[in-house]
Coordinates of C-alpha atoms in Angstrom, one line a residue:
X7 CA -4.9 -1.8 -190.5
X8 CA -4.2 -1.3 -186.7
X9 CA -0.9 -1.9 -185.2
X10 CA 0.7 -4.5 -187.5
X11 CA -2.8 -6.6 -187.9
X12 CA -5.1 -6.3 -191.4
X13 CA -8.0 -7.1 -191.2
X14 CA -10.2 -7.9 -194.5
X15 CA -13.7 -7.0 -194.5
X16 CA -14.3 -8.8 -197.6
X17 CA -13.5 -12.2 -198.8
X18 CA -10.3 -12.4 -201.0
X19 CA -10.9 -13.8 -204.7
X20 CA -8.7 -16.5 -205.0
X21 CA -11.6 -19.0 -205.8
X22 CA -12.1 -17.7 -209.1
X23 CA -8.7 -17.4 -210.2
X24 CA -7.2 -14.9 -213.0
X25 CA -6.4 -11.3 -211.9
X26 CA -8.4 -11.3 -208.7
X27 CA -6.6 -14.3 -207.1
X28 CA -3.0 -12.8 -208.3
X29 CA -3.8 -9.1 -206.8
X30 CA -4.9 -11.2 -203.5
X31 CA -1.9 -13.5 -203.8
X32 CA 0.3 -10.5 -204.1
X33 CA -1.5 -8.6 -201.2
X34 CA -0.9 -11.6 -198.8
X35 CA 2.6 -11.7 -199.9
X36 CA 3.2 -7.8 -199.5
X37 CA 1.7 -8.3 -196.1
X38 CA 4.0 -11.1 -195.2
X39 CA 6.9 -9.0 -196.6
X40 CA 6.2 -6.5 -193.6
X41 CA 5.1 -9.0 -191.2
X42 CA 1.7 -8.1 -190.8
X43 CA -0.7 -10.4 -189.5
X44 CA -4.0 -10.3 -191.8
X45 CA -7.4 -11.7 -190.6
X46 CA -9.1 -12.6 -194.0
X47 CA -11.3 -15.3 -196.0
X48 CA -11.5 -16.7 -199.4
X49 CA -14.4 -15.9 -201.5
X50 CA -14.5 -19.9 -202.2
X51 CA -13.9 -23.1 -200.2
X52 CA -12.0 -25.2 -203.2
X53 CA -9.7 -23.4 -205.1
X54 CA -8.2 -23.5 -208.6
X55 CA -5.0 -24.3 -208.1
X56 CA -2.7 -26.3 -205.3
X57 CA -2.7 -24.2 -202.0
X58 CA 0.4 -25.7 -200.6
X59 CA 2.0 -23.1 -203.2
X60 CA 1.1 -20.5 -200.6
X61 CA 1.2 -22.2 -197.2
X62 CA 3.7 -19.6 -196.5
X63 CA 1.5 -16.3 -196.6
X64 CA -1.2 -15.9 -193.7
X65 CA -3.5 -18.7 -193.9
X66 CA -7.3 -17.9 -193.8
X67 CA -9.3 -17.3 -190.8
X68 CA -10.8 -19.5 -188.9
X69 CA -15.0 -19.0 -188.6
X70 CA -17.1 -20.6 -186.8
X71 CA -20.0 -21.8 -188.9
X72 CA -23.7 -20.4 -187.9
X73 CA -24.7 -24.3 -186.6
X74 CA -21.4 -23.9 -183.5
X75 CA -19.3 -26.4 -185.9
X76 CA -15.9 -25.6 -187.2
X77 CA -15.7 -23.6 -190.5
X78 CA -13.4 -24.0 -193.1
X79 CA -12.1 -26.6 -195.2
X80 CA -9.4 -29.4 -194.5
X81 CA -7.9 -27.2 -196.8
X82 CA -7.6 -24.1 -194.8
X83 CA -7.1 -26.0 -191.3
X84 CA -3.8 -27.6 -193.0
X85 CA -2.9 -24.3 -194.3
X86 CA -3.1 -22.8 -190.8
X87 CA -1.5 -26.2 -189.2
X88 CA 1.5 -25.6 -191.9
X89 CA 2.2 -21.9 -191.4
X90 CA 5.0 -20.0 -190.4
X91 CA 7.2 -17.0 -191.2
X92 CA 10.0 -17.2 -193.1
X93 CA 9.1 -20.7 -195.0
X94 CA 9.9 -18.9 -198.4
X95 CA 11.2 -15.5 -199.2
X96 CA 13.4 -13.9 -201.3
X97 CA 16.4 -11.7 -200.8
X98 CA 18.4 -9.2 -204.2
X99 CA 21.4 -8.4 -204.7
X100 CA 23.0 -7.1 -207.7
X101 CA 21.9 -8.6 -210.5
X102 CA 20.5 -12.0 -209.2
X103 CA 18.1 -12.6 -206.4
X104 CA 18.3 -15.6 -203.9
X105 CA 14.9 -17.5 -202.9
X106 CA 15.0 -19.4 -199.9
X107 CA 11.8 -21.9 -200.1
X108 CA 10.9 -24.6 -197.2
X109 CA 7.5 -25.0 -197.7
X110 CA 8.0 -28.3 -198.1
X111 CA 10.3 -29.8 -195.4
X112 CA 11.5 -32.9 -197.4
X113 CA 12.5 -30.8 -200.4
X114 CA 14.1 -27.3 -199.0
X115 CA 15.2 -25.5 -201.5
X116 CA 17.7 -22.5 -202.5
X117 CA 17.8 -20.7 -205.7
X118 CA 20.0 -17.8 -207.0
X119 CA 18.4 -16.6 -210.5
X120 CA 21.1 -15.2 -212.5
X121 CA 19.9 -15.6 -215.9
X122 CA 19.3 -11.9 -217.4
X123 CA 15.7 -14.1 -218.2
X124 CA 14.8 -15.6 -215.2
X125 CA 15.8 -13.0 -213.2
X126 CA 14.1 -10.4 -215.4
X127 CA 10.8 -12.6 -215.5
X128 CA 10.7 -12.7 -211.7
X129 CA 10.9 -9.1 -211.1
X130 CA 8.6 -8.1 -213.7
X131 CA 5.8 -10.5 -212.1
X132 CA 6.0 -9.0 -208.5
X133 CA 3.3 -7.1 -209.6
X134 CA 0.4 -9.2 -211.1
X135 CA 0.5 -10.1 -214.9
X136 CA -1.2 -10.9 -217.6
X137 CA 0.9 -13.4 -219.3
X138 CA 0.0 -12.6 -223.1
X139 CA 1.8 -8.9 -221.7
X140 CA 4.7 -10.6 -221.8
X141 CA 7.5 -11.4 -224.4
X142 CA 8.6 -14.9 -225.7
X143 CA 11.5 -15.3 -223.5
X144 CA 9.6 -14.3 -220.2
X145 CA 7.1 -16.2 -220.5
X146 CA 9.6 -19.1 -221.4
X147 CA 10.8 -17.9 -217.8
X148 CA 7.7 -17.7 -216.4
X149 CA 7.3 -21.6 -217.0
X150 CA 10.3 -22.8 -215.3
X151 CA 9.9 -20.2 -212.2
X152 CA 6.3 -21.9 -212.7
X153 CA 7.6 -25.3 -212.7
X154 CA 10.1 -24.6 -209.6
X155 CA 7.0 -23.5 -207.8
X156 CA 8.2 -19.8 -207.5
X157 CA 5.4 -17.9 -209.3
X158 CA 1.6 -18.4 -209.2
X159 CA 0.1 -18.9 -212.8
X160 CA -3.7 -19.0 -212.7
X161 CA -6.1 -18.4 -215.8
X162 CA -4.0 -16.7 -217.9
X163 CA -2.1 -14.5 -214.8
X164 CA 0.9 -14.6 -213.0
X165 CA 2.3 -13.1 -210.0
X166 CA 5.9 -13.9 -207.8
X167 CA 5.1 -15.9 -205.0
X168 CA 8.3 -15.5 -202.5
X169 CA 8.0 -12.2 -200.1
X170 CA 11.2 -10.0 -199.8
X171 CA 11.2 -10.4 -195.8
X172 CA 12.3 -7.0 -194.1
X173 CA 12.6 -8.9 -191.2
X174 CA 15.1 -11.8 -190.8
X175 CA 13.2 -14.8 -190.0
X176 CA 16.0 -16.5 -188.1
X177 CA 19.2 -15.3 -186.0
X178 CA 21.5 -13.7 -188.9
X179 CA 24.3 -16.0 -186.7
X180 CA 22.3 -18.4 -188.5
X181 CA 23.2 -18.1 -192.1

């Protein structure tokens, strides 16, 4: 890392899903939560599950292939076309967090979990997590936070997918 840019040296697992692609999933988002830019790649073209789910952490690099062409998938290339800071995040407060998610234009969203589950659930899968670790209810939770396309759940993992910004992405006059 060098003055607010990460760069990768290795490709990021997300192709192959489980653990490796929540850790990465969870590194992109802790780098979006401090606003760093990160210069990375997937260790796949096609992944295992819908990448508009995280069109709001930094999108992959663009590479050049070997023959001069462009690299990357149509994929990527609307990942980076759809990009920008602040299109889903989350904000706590005492006992209940708010999740702001525009990812998708036509169906902004805001959600305030208040549910001892729910909000329980989302702040124990900040950190990547096996889902048989977790009890009855939370994983109950974990399937609508799933459904409301707030967490990631691939092969048998889950991680949160909204950063908590620490810095406003719009004019606090705004709100």
């Amino acid at each position: 890392m060098t003055g607010g840019k990460v760069v990768v040296d290795e490709p990021l697992p997300l192709g192959t899903g489980g653990r490796g692609a929540a850790d990465a999933v969870r590194f992109l988002r802790d780098c979006q939560s401090r606003a760093l830019t990160v210069d990375w790649v997937p260790d796949r073209d096609a992944l295992p599950f819908d990448t508009g789910l995280l069109h709001h952490l930094p999108p992959p690099a663009h590479r050049p292939t070997p023959t001069g062409g462009s690299g990357g998938t149509d994929e990527a290339a609307a990942w980076r076309s759809r990009y920008a800071y602040g299109l889903f995040y989350h904000r706590r407060g005492p006992d209940f967090v708010t999740v702001m998610d525009r990812r998708d234009p036509s169906a902004s969203a805001r959600f305030t979990l208040d549910h001892p589950a729910l909000l329980g659930a989302f702040l124990a899968v900040q950190e990547p997590t096996a889902l048989d670790e977790l009890d009855t209810t939370r994983r109950e939770a974990v399937s609508l936070l799933a459904d409301e396309r707030l967490v990631l759940v691939t092969r048998g993992w889950v991680v949160a997918l909204p950063p908590r910004l620490s810095r406003w992405p719009v004019p606090c006059t705004s709100v």
